[in-house]
Amino acid sequence: MQGDFYQLLKDQGYVLGMPGQAGVGQALTTATTILAFKYHHGVLVAGDRRATAGNMVMYDRTDKVLEIDRHSVMAIAGVPATAYEMVRILEHSFKYYRRTQLQELSFEGKLRALSKLLKENVPAALAGTGAVVPIFAGYDAEQEAAKIYFYDILGAEFEGVEYAVSGSGSPTIRGILHYVNTWSEQPLSTMSKEQAAIQALRLLTCAAEFDSATGGVNREAGLYPVVKLITSDGVTAMSDPHLRSLFESHVSKGL
């Protein structure tokens, strides 16, 4: 038989989230939508602010782009409770390694650490109570390059050479990213910080138009996506006033 473990389970009749399991009848809170792409100076990672449970909006101020250390972030799509716990474990693990070994954990070591946590979470993911489909982005000091990796719920990792997306709004965003990066006059990797942020705001606005679980921008409440940049200098977050200015001048026209 051919196929990955996830497909083999389904072929053998395993039903994900079978009735009678814990949490049946109650919609779990999930976080959507996240994206990452390389721009001229590094990697931009962004996420909308909405968390949903079924057709209910549970929270509109969720931070889905979480800093693990000075040079790496984990963006979360899936069950926030599980994802936040993974981030806490990674944060403490990286800090412990740094203090005991007097050096930073390698980029490859960081990737393996997240993969291991996802593998250990497989029972909860298959049961439908703790699936997390993250994006990991960071600066690899050895290769002097910012990198993007995305994972499936079983812990398999894949490098996003130019970009990666996850969450319920990802189909819309993936198509736009491919078009922009392939046929536009300015590919993603040539964009400045400002241009990359504008692109991220446009992408999440498009996702919110076609996906009810994606929050997009709420100008009345002053809610804007979380946008963080990763370069050789570390992780920096773009402020809401800055994002508001970019949105009003380059995105909201025609809305």
mmCIF file of C-alpha atoms in Angstrom:
data_model
loop_
_atom_site.group_PDB
_atom_site.id
_atom_site.type_symbol
_atom_site.label_atom_id
_atom_site.label_comp_id
_atom_site.label_asym_id
_atom_site.label_seq_id
_atom_site.Cartn_x
_atom_site.Cartn_y
_atom_site.Cartn_z
ATOM 1 C CA MET A 1 0.000 0.000 0.000
ATOM 2 C CA GLN A 2 1.149 3.520 -0.728
ATOM 3 C CA GLY A 3 0.474 6.789 1.047
ATOM 4 C CA ASP A 4 1.409 8.563 4.259
ATOM 5 C CA PHE A 5 0.376 7.441 7.733
ATOM 6 C CA TYR A 6 -2.621 9.769 7.803
ATOM 7 C CA GLN A 7 -3.975 8.329 4.543
ATOM 8 C CA LEU A 8 -3.287 4.740 5.600
ATOM 9 C CA LEU A 9 -5.360 5.221 8.739
ATOM 10 C CA LYS A 10 -8.303 6.424 6.670
ATOM 11 C CA ASP A 11 -7.882 3.559 4.189
ATOM 12 C CA GLN A 12 -8.087 1.088 7.085
ATOM 13 C CA GLY A 13 -11.363 2.606 8.282
ATOM 14 C CA TYR A 14 -10.060 4.837 11.080
ATOM 15 C CA VAL A 15 -12.413 7.792 11.519
ATOM 16 C CA LEU A 16 -10.878 10.981 12.817
ATOM 17 C CA GLY A 17 -12.782 12.416 15.743
ATOM 18 C CA MET A 18 -15.101 9.386 16.123
ATOM 19 C CA PRO A 19 -18.420 9.900 17.957
ATOM 20 C CA GLY A 20 -18.174 9.068 21.616
ATOM 21 C CA GLN A 21 -14.750 10.586 22.053
ATOM 22 C CA ALA A 22 -13.993 13.398 24.453
ATOM 23 C CA GLY A 23 -15.429 16.735 23.450
ATOM 24 C CA VAL A 24 -18.148 15.368 21.177
ATOM 25 C CA GLY A 25 -21.030 17.811 20.812
ATOM 26 C CA GLN A 26 -18.815 20.780 21.691
ATOM 27 C CA ALA A 27 -16.999 22.745 19.014
ATOM 28 C CA LEU A 28 -13.350 23.307 19.847
ATOM 29 C CA THR A 29 -11.814 26.750 19.680
ATOM 30 C CA THR A 30 -9.525 26.995 16.648
ATOM 31 C CA ALA A 31 -7.230 29.683 15.309
ATOM 32 C CA THR A 32 -7.068 30.773 11.656
ATOM 33 C CA THR A 33 -5.389 32.099 9.328
ATOM 34 C CA ILE A 34 -1.561 32.366 9.154
ATOM 35 C CA LEU A 35 0.985 33.057 6.420
ATOM 36 C CA ALA A 36 4.710 33.579 5.963
ATOM 37 C CA PHE A 37 6.786 34.672 2.989
ATOM 38 C CA LYS A 38 10.293 35.832 2.259
ATOM 39 C CA TYR A 39 10.843 39.483 1.448
ATOM 40 C CA HIS A 40 14.031 41.373 0.615
ATOM 41 C CA HIS A 41 15.526 41.481 4.122
ATOM 42 C CA GLY A 42 14.114 38.338 5.738
ATOM 43 C CA VAL A 43 10.796 36.663 6.472
ATOM 44 C CA LEU A 44 7.398 38.208 7.236
ATOM 45 C CA VAL A 45 4.962 36.167 9.340
ATOM 46 C CA ALA A 46 1.365 37.305 9.830
ATOM 47 C CA GLY A 47 -1.917 36.066 11.210
ATOM 48 C CA ASP A 48 -5.425 37.373 11.626
ATOM 49 C CA ARG A 49 -6.794 37.838 15.157
ATOM 50 C CA ARG A 50 -9.933 35.670 15.124
ATOM 51 C CA ALA A 51 -10.478 32.419 17.037
ATOM 52 C CA THR A 52 -13.648 30.458 16.309
ATOM 53 C CA ALA A 53 -15.586 27.514 17.715
ATOM 54 C CA GLY A 54 -17.779 26.072 14.998
ATOM 55 C CA ASN A 55 -19.750 29.025 13.633
ATOM 56 C CA MET A 56 -19.139 31.173 16.724
ATOM 57 C CA VAL A 57 -16.497 33.884 17.054
ATOM 58 C CA MET A 58 -14.848 33.181 20.414
ATOM 59 C CA TYR A 59 -12.217 35.910 20.440
ATOM 60 C CA ASP A 60 -11.066 38.652 18.079
ATOM 61 C CA ARG A 61 -7.747 39.579 19.704
ATOM 62 C CA THR A 62 -5.787 36.338 19.391
ATOM 63 C CA ASP A 63 -2.031 36.497 18.816
ATOM 64 C CA LYS A 64 -1.208 33.648 16.423
ATOM 65 C CA VAL A 65 2.403 34.638 15.751
ATOM 66 C CA LEU A 66 4.309 33.720 18.917
ATOM 67 C CA GLU A 67 7.968 34.469 19.562
ATOM 68 C CA ILE A 68 9.929 31.460 20.825
ATOM 69 C CA ASP A 69 13.296 33.168 21.072
ATOM 70 C CA ARG A 70 15.052 36.195 19.629
ATOM 71 C CA HIS A 71 15.326 34.707 16.141
ATOM 72 C CA SER A 72 12.347 32.364 15.712
ATOM 73 C CA VAL A 73 8.549 32.404 15.815
ATOM 74 C CA MET A 74 5.784 29.834 15.602
ATOM 75 C CA ALA A 75 2.554 30.828 13.894
ATOM 76 C CA ILE A 76 -0.421 28.711 14.916
ATOM 77 C CA ALA A 77 -3.448 27.332 13.096
ATOM 78 C CA GLY A 78 -5.556 24.819 14.948
ATOM 79 C CA VAL A 79 -6.394 24.432 18.637
ATOM 80 C CA PRO A 80 -4.803 27.364 20.534
ATOM 81 C CA ALA A 81 -4.615 25.554 23.895
ATOM 82 C CA THR A 82 -2.373 22.864 22.401
ATOM 83 C CA ALA A 83 -0.364 25.333 20.327
ATOM 84 C CA TYR A 84 0.300 27.674 23.256
ATOM 85 C CA GLU A 85 1.534 24.749 25.347
ATOM 86 C CA MET A 86 3.894 23.727 22.544
ATOM 87 C CA VAL A 87 5.254 27.273 22.365
ATOM 88 C CA ARG A 88 5.849 27.349 26.136
ATOM 89 C CA ILE A 89 7.702 24.022 25.990
ATOM 90 C CA LEU A 90 9.844 25.178 23.073
ATOM 91 C CA GLU A 91 10.600 28.510 24.707
ATOM 92 C CA HIS A 92 11.803 26.852 27.915
ATOM 93 C CA SER A 93 13.692 24.135 26.011
ATOM 94 C CA PHE A 94 15.599 26.659 23.886
ATOM 95 C CA LYS A 95 16.358 28.789 26.937
ATOM 96 C CA TYR A 96 17.563 25.761 28.933
ATOM 97 C CA TYR A 97 19.843 24.673 26.081
ATOM 98 C CA ARG A 98 21.254 28.183 25.743
ATOM 99 C CA ARG A 99 22.033 28.459 29.462
ATOM 100 C CA THR A 100 23.463 24.964 29.894
ATOM 101 C CA GLN A 101 25.438 24.720 26.648
ATOM 102 C CA LEU A 102 26.370 28.415 26.478
ATOM 103 C CA GLN A 103 25.303 28.570 22.859
ATOM 104 C CA GLU A 104 22.153 28.771 20.790
ATOM 105 C CA LEU A 105 20.395 25.598 19.673
ATOM 106 C CA SER A 106 20.959 25.081 15.955
ATOM 107 C CA PHE A 107 18.172 25.876 13.522
ATOM 108 C CA GLU A 108 17.918 22.177 12.644
ATOM 109 C CA GLY A 109 17.603 21.370 16.342
ATOM 110 C CA LYS A 110 14.708 23.811 16.661
ATOM 111 C CA LEU A 111 12.915 22.206 13.731
ATOM 112 C CA ARG A 112 13.333 18.739 15.258
ATOM 113 C CA ALA A 113 12.048 19.950 18.631
ATOM 114 C CA LEU A 114 8.752 21.167 17.128
ATOM 115 C CA SER A 115 8.414 18.013 15.024
ATOM 116 C CA LYS A 116 8.822 15.896 18.163
ATOM 117 C CA LEU A 117 6.066 17.799 19.976
ATOM 118 C CA LEU A 118 3.705 17.343 17.032
ATOM 119 C CA LYS A 119 4.434 13.613 16.898
ATOM 120 C CA GLU A 120 3.689 13.322 20.616
ATOM 121 C CA ASN A 121 0.400 15.145 19.987
ATOM 122 C CA VAL A 122 -0.753 12.680 17.293
ATOM 123 C CA PRO A 123 -3.343 10.879 19.514
ATOM 124 C CA ALA A 124 -5.061 14.178 20.371
ATOM 125 C CA ALA A 125 -4.837 15.358 16.760
ATOM 126 C CA LEU A 126 -6.372 12.165 15.390
ATOM 127 C CA ALA A 127 -9.079 12.307 18.053
ATOM 128 C CA GLY A 128 -9.990 15.782 16.831
ATOM 129 C CA THR A 129 -9.266 17.491 20.159
ATOM 130 C CA GLY A 130 -5.830 19.019 19.671
ATOM 131 C CA ALA A 131 -4.776 19.380 16.037
ATOM 132 C CA VAL A 132 -2.134 22.028 15.371
ATOM 133 C CA VAL A 133 -0.842 22.889 11.885
ATOM 134 C CA PRO A 134 1.911 25.447 12.535
ATOM 135 C CA ILE A 135 4.390 27.467 10.552
ATOM 136 C CA PHE A 136 7.888 27.835 11.989
ATOM 137 C CA ALA A 137 10.073 30.686 10.780
ATOM 138 C CA GLY A 138 13.455 31.837 11.953
ATOM 139 C CA TYR A 139 16.917 33.050 11.105
ATOM 140 C CA ASP A 140 19.526 30.347 10.504
ATOM 141 C CA ALA A 141 22.791 31.890 11.735
ATOM 142 C CA GLU A 142 24.937 29.122 10.240
ATOM 143 C CA GLN A 143 23.590 29.666 6.721
ATOM 144 C CA GLU A 144 22.914 33.377 7.281
ATOM 145 C CA ALA A 145 19.393 33.133 5.890
ATOM 146 C CA ALA A 146 15.828 33.466 7.124
ATOM 147 C CA LYS A 147 13.797 30.296 6.543
ATOM 148 C CA ILE A 148 10.195 29.086 6.599
ATOM 149 C CA TYR A 149 8.940 25.598 7.468
ATOM 150 C CA PHE A 150 5.402 24.244 7.686
ATOM 151 C CA TYR A 151 4.167 21.012 9.274
ATOM 152 C CA ASP A 152 1.289 18.576 9.112
ATOM 153 C CA ILE A 153 -0.475 17.294 12.246
ATOM 154 C CA LEU A 154 1.817 14.241 12.371
ATOM 155 C CA GLY A 155 5.010 16.290 12.637
ATOM 156 C CA ALA A 156 6.288 16.023 9.058
ATOM 157 C CA GLU A 157 8.170 19.180 8.138
ATOM 158 C CA PHE A 158 8.421 20.881 4.762
ATOM 159 C CA GLU A 159 10.450 23.909 3.793
ATOM 160 C CA GLY A 160 8.527 26.782 2.289
ATOM 161 C CA VAL A 161 11.111 27.975 -0.210
ATOM 162 C CA GLU A 162 9.287 31.246 -0.880
ATOM 163 C CA TYR A 163 6.129 31.135 1.260
ATOM 164 C CA ALA A 164 3.846 29.000 3.423
ATOM 165 C CA VAL A 165 0.215 29.289 4.550
ATOM 166 C CA SER A 166 -2.031 27.419 6.957
ATOM 167 C CA GLY A 167 -5.546 27.634 8.368
ATOM 168 C CA SER A 168 -9.020 27.867 6.901
ATOM 169 C CA GLY A 169 -8.235 30.914 4.765
ATOM 170 C CA SER A 170 -5.104 29.358 3.271
ATOM 171 C CA PRO A 171 -6.581 28.205 -0.101
ATOM 172 C CA THR A 172 -7.380 31.791 -1.072
ATOM 173 C CA ILE A 173 -4.017 33.115 0.105
ATOM 174 C CA ARG A 174 -1.970 30.340 -1.490
ATOM 175 C CA GLY A 175 -3.380 31.058 -4.930
ATOM 176 C CA ILE A 176 -2.703 34.778 -4.656
ATOM 177 C CA LEU A 177 0.853 34.227 -3.400
ATOM 178 C CA HIS A 178 1.606 31.924 -6.309
ATOM 179 C CA TYR A 179 0.266 34.476 -8.785
ATOM 180 C CA VAL A 180 2.153 37.401 -7.235
ATOM 181 C CA ASN A 181 5.408 35.500 -6.914
ATOM 182 C CA THR A 182 5.245 34.053 -10.444
ATOM 183 C CA TRP A 183 3.768 36.734 -12.691
ATOM 184 C CA SER A 184 3.729 40.079 -10.926
ATOM 185 C CA GLU A 185 6.251 42.762 -11.802
ATOM 186 C CA GLN A 186 7.679 42.512 -8.288
ATOM 187 C CA PRO A 187 8.224 39.017 -6.773
ATOM 188 C CA LEU A 188 7.917 38.611 -3.028
ATOM 189 C CA SER A 189 11.668 38.321 -2.449
ATOM 190 C CA THR A 190 12.287 41.810 -3.868
ATOM 191 C CA MET A 191 9.746 43.611 -1.662
ATOM 192 C CA SER A 192 10.749 46.066 1.027
ATOM 193 C CA LYS A 193 9.456 45.802 4.584
ATOM 194 C CA GLU A 194 6.647 48.232 3.860
ATOM 195 C CA GLN A 195 5.642 46.537 0.621
ATOM 196 C CA ALA A 196 5.660 43.122 2.310
ATOM 197 C CA ALA A 197 3.416 44.389 5.115
ATOM 198 C CA ILE A 198 0.968 45.866 2.591
ATOM 199 C CA GLN A 199 0.904 42.541 0.756
ATOM 200 C CA ALA A 200 0.168 40.676 4.013
ATOM 201 C CA LEU A 201 -2.711 43.033 4.836
ATOM 202 C CA ARG A 202 -4.170 42.547 1.358
ATOM 203 C CA LEU A 203 -3.859 38.766 1.589
ATOM 204 C CA LEU A 204 -5.631 38.532 4.953
ATOM 205 C CA THR A 205 -8.325 40.944 3.732
ATOM 206 C CA CYS A 206 -8.941 38.653 0.739
ATOM 207 C CA ALA A 207 -9.069 35.599 3.002
ATOM 208 C CA ALA A 208 -11.605 37.312 5.279
ATOM 209 C CA GLU A 209 -13.786 38.058 2.251
ATOM 210 C CA PHE A 210 -14.196 34.357 1.422
ATOM 211 C CA ASP A 211 -13.651 32.643 4.786
ATOM 212 C CA SER A 212 -15.900 33.486 7.732
ATOM 213 C CA ALA A 213 -13.345 32.129 10.218
ATOM 214 C CA THR A 214 -10.733 34.709 9.188
ATOM 215 C CA GLY A 215 -11.026 38.026 10.984
ATOM 216 C CA GLY A 216 -9.272 40.360 8.587
ATOM 217 C CA VAL A 217 -9.262 44.019 9.687
ATOM 218 C CA ASN A 218 -11.800 45.638 12.009
ATOM 219 C CA ARG A 219 -11.301 49.374 11.662
ATOM 220 C CA GLU A 220 -14.078 50.250 14.125
ATOM 221 C CA ALA A 221 -12.397 48.231 16.893
ATOM 222 C CA GLY A 222 -8.895 49.156 15.785
ATOM 223 C CA LEU A 223 -7.988 45.494 15.220
ATOM 224 C CA TYR A 224 -5.268 44.686 12.727
ATOM 225 C CA PRO A 225 -3.430 41.448 11.970
ATOM 226 C CA VAL A 226 -0.287 40.500 13.866
ATOM 227 C CA VAL A 227 2.691 41.095 11.572
ATOM 228 C CA LYS A 228 6.229 40.170 12.605
ATOM 229 C CA LEU A 229 9.503 40.397 10.699
ATOM 230 C CA ILE A 230 12.498 38.099 11.117
ATOM 231 C CA THR A 231 15.964 39.246 10.033
ATOM 232 C CA SER A 232 19.537 38.737 11.199
ATOM 233 C CA ASP A 233 18.802 41.351 13.886
ATOM 234 C CA GLY A 234 15.992 39.241 15.351
ATOM 235 C CA VAL A 235 12.201 39.387 15.553
ATOM 236 C CA THR A 236 10.367 42.710 15.386
ATOM 237 C CA ALA A 237 6.629 43.384 15.442
ATOM 238 C CA MET A 238 4.903 46.046 13.363
ATOM 239 C CA SER A 239 2.775 48.329 15.520
ATOM 240 C CA ASP A 240 -0.977 48.737 15.065
ATOM 241 C CA PRO A 241 -0.659 52.473 14.223
ATOM 242 C CA HIS A 242 1.841 51.628 11.479
ATOM 243 C CA LEU A 243 -0.397 48.875 10.111
ATOM 244 C CA ARG A 244 -3.400 51.207 10.248
ATOM 245 C CA SER A 245 -1.523 53.801 8.205
ATOM 246 C CA LEU A 246 -0.531 51.203 5.584
ATOM 247 C CA PHE A 247 -4.044 49.795 5.463
ATOM 248 C CA GLU A 248 -5.706 53.174 5.004
ATOM 249 C CA SER A 249 -3.293 54.296 2.275
ATOM 250 C CA HIS A 250 -2.820 51.058 0.289
ATOM 251 C CA VAL A 251 -5.538 48.516 1.122
ATOM 252 C CA SER A 252 -8.854 50.116 2.054
ATOM 253 C CA LYS A 253 -9.339 51.869 -1.308
ATOM 254 C CA GLY A 254 -12.488 50.453 -2.815
ATOM 255 C CA LEU A 255 -13.574 48.583 0.306
#
